[in-house]
Short mmCIF file of C-alpha atoms and ligand atoms in Angstrom, two decimals:
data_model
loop_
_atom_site.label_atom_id
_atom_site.label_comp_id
_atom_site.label_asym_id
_atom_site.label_seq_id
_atom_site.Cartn_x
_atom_site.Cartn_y
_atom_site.Cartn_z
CA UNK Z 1 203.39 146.87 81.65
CA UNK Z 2 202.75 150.12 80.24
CA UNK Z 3 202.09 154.14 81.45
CA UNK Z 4 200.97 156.92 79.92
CA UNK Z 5 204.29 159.32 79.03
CA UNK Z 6 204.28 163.13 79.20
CA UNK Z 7 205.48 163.93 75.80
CA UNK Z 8 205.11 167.30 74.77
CA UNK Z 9 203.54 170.35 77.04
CA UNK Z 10 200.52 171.89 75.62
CA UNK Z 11 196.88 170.54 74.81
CA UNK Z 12 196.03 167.18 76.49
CA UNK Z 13 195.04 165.83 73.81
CA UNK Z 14 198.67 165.47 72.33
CA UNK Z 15 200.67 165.52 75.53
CA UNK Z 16 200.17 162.09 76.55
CA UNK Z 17 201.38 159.04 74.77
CA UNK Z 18 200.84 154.97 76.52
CA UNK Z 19 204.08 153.42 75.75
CA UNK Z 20 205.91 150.17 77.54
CA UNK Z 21 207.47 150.45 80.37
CA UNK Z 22 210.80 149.60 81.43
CA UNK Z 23 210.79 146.52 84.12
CA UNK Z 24 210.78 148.22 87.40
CA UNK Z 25 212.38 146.42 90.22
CA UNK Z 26 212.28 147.93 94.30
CA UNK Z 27 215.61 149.27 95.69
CA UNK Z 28 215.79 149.10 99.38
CA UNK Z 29 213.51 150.18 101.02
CA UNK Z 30 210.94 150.03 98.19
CA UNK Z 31 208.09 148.08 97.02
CA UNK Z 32 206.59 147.50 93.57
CA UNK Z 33 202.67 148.28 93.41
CA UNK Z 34 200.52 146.76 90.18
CA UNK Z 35 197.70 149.75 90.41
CA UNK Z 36 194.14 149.74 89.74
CA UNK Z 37 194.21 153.09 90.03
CA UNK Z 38 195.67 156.54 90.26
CA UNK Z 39 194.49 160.19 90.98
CA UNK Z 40 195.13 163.13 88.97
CA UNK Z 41 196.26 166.61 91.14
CA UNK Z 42 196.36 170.30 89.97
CA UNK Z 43 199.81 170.09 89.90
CA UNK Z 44 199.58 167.72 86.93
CA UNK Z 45 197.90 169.91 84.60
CA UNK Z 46 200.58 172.57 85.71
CA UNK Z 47 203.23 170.06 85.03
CA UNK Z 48 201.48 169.54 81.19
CA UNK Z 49 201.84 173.05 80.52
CA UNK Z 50 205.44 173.58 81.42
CA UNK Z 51 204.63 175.28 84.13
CA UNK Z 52 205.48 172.87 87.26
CA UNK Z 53 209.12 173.51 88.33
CA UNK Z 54 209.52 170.08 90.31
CA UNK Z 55 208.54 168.43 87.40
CA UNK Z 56 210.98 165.33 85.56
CA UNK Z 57 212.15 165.94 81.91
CA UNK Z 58 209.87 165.04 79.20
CA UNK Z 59 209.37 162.13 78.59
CA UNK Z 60 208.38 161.75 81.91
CA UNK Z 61 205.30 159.54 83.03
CA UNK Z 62 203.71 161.96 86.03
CA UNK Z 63 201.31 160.95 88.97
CA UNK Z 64 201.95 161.23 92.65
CA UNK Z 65 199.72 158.49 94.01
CA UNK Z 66 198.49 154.96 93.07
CA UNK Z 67 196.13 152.56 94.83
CA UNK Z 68 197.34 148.36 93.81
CA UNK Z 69 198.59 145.62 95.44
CA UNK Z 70 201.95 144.81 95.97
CA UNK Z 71 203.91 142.49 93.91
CA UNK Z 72 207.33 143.25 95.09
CA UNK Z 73 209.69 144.56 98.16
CA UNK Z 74 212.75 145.70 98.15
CA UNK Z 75 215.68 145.09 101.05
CA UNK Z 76 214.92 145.72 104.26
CA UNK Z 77 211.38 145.92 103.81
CA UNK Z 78 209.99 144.49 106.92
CA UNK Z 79 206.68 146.33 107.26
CA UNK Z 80 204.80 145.46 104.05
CA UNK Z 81 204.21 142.09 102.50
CA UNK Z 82 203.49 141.20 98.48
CA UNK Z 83 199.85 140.74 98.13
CA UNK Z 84 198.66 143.66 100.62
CA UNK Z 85 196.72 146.28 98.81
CA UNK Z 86 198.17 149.81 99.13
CA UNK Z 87 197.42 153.29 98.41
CA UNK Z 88 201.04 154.98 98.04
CA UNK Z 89 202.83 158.07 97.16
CA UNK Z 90 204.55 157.96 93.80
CA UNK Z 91 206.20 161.02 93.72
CA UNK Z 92 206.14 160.72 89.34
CA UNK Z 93 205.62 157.42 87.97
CA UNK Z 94 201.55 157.39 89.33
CA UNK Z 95 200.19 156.90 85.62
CA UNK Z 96 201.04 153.61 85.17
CA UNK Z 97 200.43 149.61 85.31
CA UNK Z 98 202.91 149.59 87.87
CA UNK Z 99 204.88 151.88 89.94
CA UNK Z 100 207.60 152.07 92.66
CA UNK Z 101 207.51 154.07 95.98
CA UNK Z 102 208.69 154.45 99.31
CA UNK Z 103 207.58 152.09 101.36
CA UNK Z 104 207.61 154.46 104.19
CA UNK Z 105 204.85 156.31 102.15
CA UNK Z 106 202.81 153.40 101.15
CA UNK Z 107 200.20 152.47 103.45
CA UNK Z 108 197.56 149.28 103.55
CA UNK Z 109 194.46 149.69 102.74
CA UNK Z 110 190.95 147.65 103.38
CA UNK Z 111 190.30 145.47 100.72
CA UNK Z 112 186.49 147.19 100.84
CA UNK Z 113 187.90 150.56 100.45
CA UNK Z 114 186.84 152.49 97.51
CA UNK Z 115 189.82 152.78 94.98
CA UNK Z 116 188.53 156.40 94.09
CA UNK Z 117 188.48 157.62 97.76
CA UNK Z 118 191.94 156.21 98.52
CA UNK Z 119 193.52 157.73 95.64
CA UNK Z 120 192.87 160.89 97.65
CA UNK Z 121 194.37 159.76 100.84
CA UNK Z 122 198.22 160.00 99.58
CA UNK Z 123 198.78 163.37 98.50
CA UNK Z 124 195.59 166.27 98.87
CA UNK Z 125 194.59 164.59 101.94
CA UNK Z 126 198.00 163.64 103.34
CA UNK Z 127 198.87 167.40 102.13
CA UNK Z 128 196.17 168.93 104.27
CA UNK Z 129 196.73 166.82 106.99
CA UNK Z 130 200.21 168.03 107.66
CA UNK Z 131 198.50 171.63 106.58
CA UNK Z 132 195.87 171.57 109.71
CA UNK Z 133 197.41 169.27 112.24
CA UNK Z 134 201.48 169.70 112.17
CA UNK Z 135 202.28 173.01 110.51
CA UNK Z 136 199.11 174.46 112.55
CA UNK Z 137 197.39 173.36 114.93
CA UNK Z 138 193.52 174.21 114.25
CA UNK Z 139 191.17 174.96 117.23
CA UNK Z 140 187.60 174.88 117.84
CA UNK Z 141 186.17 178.57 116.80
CA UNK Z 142 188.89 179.18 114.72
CA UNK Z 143 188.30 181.17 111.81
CA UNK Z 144 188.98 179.48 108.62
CA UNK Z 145 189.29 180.68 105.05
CA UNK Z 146 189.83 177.89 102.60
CA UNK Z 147 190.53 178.81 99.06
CA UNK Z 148 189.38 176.69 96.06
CA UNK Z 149 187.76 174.60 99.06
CA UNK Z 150 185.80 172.26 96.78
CA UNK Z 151 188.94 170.72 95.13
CA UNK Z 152 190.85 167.90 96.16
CA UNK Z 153 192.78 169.44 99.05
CA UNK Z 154 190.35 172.03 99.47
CA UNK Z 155 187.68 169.27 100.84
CA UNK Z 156 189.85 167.39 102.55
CA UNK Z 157 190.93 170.89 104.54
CA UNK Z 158 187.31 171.81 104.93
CA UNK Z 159 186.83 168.52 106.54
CA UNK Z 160 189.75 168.68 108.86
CA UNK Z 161 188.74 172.32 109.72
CA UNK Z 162 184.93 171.20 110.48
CA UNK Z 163 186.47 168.29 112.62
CA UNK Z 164 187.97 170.75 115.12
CA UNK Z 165 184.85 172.87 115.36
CA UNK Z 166 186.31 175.81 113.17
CA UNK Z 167 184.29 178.34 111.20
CA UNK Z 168 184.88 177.92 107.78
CA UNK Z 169 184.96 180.32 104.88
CA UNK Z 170 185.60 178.67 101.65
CA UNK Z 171 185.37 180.39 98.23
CA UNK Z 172 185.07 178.52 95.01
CA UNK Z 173 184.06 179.51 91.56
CA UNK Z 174 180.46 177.90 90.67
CA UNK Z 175 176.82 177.88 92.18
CA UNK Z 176 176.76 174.62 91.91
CA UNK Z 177 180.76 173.94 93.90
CA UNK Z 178 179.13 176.50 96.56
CA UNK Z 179 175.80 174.33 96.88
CA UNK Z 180 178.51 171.81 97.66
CA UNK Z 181 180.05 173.90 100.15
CA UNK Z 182 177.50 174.11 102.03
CA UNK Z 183 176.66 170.24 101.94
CA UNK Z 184 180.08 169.72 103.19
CA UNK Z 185 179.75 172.11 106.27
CA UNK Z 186 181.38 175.28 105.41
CA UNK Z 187 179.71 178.38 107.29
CA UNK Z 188 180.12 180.76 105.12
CA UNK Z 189 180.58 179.60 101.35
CA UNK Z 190 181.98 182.95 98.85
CA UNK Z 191 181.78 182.87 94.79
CA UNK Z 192 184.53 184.65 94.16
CA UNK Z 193 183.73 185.07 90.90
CA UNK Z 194 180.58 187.02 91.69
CA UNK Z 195 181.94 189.47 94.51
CA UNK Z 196 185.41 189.85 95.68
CA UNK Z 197 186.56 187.27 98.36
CA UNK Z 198 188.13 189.90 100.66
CA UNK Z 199 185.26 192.34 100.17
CA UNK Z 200 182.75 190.13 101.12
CA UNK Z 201 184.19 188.33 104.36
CA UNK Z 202 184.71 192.35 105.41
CA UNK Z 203 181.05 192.48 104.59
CA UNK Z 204 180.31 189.51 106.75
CA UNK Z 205 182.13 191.06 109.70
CA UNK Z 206 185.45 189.29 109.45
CA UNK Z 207 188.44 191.83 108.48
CA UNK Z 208 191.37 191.54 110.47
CA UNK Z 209 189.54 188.78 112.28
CA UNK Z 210 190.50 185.15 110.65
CA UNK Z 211 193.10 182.99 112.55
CA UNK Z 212 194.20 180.77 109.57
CA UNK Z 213 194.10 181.56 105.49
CA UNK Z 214 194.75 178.25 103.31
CA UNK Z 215 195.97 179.70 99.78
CA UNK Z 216 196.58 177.52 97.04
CA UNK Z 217 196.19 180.11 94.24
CA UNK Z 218 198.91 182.38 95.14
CA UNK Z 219 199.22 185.88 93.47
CA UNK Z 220 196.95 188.82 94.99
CA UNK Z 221 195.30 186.53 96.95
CA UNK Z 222 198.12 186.23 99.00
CA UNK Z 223 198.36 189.23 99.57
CA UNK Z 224 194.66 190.02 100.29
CA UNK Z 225 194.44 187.09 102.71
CA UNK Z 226 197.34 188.32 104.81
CA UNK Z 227 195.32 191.62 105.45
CA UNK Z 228 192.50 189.73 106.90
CA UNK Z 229 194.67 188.13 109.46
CA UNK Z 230 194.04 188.80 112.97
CA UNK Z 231 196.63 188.86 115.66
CA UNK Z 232 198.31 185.45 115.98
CA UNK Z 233 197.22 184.60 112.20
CA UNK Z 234 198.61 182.46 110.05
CA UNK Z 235 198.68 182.61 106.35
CA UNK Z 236 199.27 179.28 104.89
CA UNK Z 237 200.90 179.18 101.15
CA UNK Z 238 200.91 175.69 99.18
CA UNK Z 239 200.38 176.23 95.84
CA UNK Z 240 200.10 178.75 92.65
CA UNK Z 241 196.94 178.04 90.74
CA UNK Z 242 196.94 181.65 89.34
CA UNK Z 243 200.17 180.74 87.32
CA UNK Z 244 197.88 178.86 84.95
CA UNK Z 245 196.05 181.88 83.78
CA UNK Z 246 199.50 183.75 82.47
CA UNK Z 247 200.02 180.63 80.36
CA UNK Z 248 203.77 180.94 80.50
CA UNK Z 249 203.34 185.07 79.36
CA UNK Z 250 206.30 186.80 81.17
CA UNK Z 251 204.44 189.27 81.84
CA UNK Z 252 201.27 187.92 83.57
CA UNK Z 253 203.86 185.56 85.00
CA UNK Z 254 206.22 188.42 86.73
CA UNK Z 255 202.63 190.46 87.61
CA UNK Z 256 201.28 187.11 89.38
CA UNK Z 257 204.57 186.48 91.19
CA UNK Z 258 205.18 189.99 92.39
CA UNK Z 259 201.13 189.77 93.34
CA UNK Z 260 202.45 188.20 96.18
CA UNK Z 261 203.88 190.95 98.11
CA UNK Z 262 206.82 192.00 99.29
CA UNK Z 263 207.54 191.62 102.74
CA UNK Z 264 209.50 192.56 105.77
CA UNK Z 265 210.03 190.17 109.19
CA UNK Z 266 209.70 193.31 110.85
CA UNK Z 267 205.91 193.65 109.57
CA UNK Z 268 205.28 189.64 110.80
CA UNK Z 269 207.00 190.61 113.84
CA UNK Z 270 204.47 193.54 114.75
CA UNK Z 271 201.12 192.18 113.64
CA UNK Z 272 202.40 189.30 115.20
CA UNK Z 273 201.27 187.36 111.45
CA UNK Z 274 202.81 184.36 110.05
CA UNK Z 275 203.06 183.14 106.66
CA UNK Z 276 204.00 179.25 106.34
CA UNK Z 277 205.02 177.60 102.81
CA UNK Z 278 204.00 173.55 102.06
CA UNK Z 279 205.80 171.58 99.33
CA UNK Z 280 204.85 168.21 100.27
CA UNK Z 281 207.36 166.96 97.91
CA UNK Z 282 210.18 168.65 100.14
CA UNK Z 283 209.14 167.00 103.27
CA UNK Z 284 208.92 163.50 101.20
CA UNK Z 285 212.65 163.53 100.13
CA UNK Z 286 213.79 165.41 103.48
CA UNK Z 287 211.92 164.14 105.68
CA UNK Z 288 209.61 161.01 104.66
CA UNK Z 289 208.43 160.15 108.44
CA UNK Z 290 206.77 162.83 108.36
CA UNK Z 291 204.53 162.16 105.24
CA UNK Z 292 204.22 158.65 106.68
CA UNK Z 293 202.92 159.72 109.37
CA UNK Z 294 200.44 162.08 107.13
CA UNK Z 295 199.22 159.33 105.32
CA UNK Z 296 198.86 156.96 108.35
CA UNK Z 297 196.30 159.37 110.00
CA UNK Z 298 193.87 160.06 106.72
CA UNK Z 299 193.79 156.13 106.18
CA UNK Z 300 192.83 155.68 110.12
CA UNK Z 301 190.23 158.20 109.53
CA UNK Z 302 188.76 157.53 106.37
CA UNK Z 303 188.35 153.98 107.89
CA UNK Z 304 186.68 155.05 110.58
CA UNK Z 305 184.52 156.99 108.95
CA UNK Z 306 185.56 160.27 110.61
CA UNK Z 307 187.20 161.90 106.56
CA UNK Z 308 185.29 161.27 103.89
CA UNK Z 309 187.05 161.52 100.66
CA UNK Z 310 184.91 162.65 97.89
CA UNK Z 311 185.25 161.21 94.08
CA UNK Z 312 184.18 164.37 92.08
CA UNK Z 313 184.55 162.16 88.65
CA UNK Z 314 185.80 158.50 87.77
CA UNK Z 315 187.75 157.89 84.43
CA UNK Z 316 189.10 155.01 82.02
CA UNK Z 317 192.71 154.83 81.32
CA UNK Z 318 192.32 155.60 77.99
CA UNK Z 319 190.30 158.51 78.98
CA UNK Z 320 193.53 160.80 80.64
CA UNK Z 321 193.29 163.75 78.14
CA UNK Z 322 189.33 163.98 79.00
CA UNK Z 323 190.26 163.74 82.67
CA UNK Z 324 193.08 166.23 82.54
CA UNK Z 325 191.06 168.74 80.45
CA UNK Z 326 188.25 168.59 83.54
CA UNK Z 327 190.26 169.30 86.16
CA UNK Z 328 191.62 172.07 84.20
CA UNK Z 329 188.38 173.38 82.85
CA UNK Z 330 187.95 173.84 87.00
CA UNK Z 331 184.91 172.27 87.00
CA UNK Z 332 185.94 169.18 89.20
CA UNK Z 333 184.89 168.72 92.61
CA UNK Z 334 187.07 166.35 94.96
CA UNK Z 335 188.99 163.79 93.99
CA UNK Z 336 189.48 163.36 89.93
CA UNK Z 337 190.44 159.60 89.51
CA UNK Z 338 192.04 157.53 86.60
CA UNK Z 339 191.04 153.68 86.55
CA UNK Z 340 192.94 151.21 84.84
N1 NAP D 401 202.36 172.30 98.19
C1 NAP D 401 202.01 171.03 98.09
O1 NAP D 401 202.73 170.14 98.55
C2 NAP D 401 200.72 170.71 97.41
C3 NAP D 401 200.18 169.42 97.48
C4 NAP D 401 198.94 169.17 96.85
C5 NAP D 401 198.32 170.21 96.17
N2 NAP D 401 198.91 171.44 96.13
C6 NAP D 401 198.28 172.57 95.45
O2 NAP D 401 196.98 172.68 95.93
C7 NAP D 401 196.14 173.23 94.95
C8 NAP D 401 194.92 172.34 94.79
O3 NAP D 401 195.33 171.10 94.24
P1 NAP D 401 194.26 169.98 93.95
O4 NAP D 401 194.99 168.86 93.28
O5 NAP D 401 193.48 169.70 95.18
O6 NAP D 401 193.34 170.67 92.84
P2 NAP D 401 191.80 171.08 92.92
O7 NAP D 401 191.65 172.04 94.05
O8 NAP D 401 190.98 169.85 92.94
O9 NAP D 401 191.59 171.81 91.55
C9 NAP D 401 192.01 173.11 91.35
C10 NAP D 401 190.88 174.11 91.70
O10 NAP D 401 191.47 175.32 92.06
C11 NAP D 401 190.52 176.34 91.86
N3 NAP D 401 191.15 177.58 91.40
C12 NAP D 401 190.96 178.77 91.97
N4 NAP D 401 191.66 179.69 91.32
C13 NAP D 401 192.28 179.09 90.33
C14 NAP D 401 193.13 179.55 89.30
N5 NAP D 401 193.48 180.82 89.22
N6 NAP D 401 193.57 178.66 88.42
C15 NAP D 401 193.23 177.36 88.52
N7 NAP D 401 192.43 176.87 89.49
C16 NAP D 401 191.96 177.74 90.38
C17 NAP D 401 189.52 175.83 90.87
O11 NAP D 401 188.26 175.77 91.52
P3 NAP D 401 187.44 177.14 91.82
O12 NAP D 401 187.90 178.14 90.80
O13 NAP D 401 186.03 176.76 91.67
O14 NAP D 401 187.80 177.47 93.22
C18 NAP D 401 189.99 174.43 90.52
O15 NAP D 401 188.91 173.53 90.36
C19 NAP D 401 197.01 173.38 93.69
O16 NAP D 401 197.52 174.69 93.66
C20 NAP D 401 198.13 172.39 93.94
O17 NAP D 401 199.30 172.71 93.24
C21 NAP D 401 200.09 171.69 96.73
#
């Protein structure tokens, strides 16, 4: 069995290396998948560039989800059988032949389903799922700004938002992502690179009047999304995209994280504003019912048709650096997937 090893930070090209594995055997409470496939997330690339905190020592073999069958359980696994196919979170380990997880975040799949589409299911949908449903609860007429909407959780959001009946604004950063946009259902798609995102939704009549900002780029646009927060808003925080463009300068680094703001309860207190924070990989080793549960609910609904997962771009194996470098060159739409 073999995976493909972090090495060094830096270019894709000569981060990743495919070396044997070590034979991997379920604890309790475990189970052993052999993958077809896995899905890359922007926290990857981050993680390649030294720049994801949560990330294992080098060499480290990354990859949060992986679709397979299982081959082994561990103790007190009375839920899942060997054979069943699976899409699971890895939480590390995801680029690989085979790969251990939780069995209380592994789920069955249909043998029909798409690999591609359930590679999505574990971690950007799972992660928007507990975004829209638990940590707020989305209404219809609710308005909705989704940032980078046309990436993996970004879809997946858009979706969930669109399922309630929400208005959506999403910004992304290509004619042809916001041609997409609109495909997908959002009201009112922005190019941010082409006008400024706050500008414009003042422009379209929506200052101090959205009910929910999803912000995965951190930074300013933090900040900026807070101020067009109505009453009873809720800004929504789970990720820092923007890091990626200081490229580890202290500088840009310090300028992106004080970007964010500095703020007082006693301001949240008298707008009446919230701000929320999401690290998925948190709830998974506090609190793994609760991604369970996440990943339960986007499998139910992808099988009923109800989510649709899209696969922005397929890759070989021995294609990773070409598939990291496109989801970095942030050209990817959906779900970037990795097929062994
Ligand atoms: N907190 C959690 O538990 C959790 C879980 C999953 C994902 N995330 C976060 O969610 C975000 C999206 O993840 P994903 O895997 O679904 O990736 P993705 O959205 O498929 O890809 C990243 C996209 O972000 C957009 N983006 C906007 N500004 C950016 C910037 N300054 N630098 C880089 N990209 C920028 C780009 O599209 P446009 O420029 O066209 O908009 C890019 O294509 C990431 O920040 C990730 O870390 C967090």
């Amino acid at each position: 069995m073999k995976a493909y090893y972090l090495v060094r930070n830096g270019a894709a090209d000569k981060a990743f290396e495919l070396r044997g594995l070590p034979d991997l055997k379920p604890k309790a409470g475990e189970v052993l998948i052999l993958s077809e496939a896995f899905g890359l997330n922007f926290a990857d690339v981050m993680a390649r560039m030294g720049l994801y905190q949560d990330a294992p020592p080098l060499p480290a073999v990354l990859g949060y989800e992986n679709v397979g069958r299982i081959s082994a359980v561990g103790e007190g696994v009375a839920t899942l059988k060997v054979g069943q196919r699976v899409v699971a979170l890895t939480r590390f380990g995801g680029y690989a032949q085979a790969a251990i997880a939780d069995a209380r975040a592994t789920m069955p799949i249909p043998e029909d389903m798409d690999a591609g589409v359930a590679t999505a299911l574990a971690t950007q949908y799972a992660t928007a799922w507990y975004a829209a449903e638990e940590v707020v609860r989305l209404h219809e007429g609710d308005r909705v700004l989704i940032h980078a909407a046309a990436g993996g959780v970004g879809v997946a959001l858009t979706q969930m938002a669109k399922r309630h009946g929400a208005i959506v604004l999403g910004t992304a950063g290509s004619d042809e992502k916001l041609k997409f946009l609109k495909e997908q259902g959002v009201d009112y798609p922005i190019n941010y690179r082409k006008v400024d995102f706050a500008k414009e939704i003042t422009r379209l009549g929506f200052d101090k009047k959205l009910d929910v900002v999803y912000d995965p780029i951190g930074g300013s646009s933090f900040k900026k999304g807070f101020k067009l927060l109505n009453a009873g808003g809720r800004l929504v925080g789970y990720g820092a995209s923007s890091m990626t463009e200081a490229k580890g300068n202290i500088f840009k680094t310090i300028g992106v994280a004080t970007g964010f703001g500095f703020w007082s309860p006693i301001e949240l207190l008298t707008s009446s504003k919230s701000m929320l924070g999401i690290n998925m990989l948190r709830i998974a080793d506090n609190n793994p019912e609760i991604l369970g549960r996440c990943i339960k609910k986007v499998v139910e609904l992808t099988e009923s048709g109800e989510l649709k997962p899209v696969v922005g771009k397929t890759f070989q194996h021995h294609q990773l650096a070409e598939a990291h470098e496109y989801l970095a060159s942030r050209q990817s739409i959906g779900k970037v997937v990795v097929l062994w």
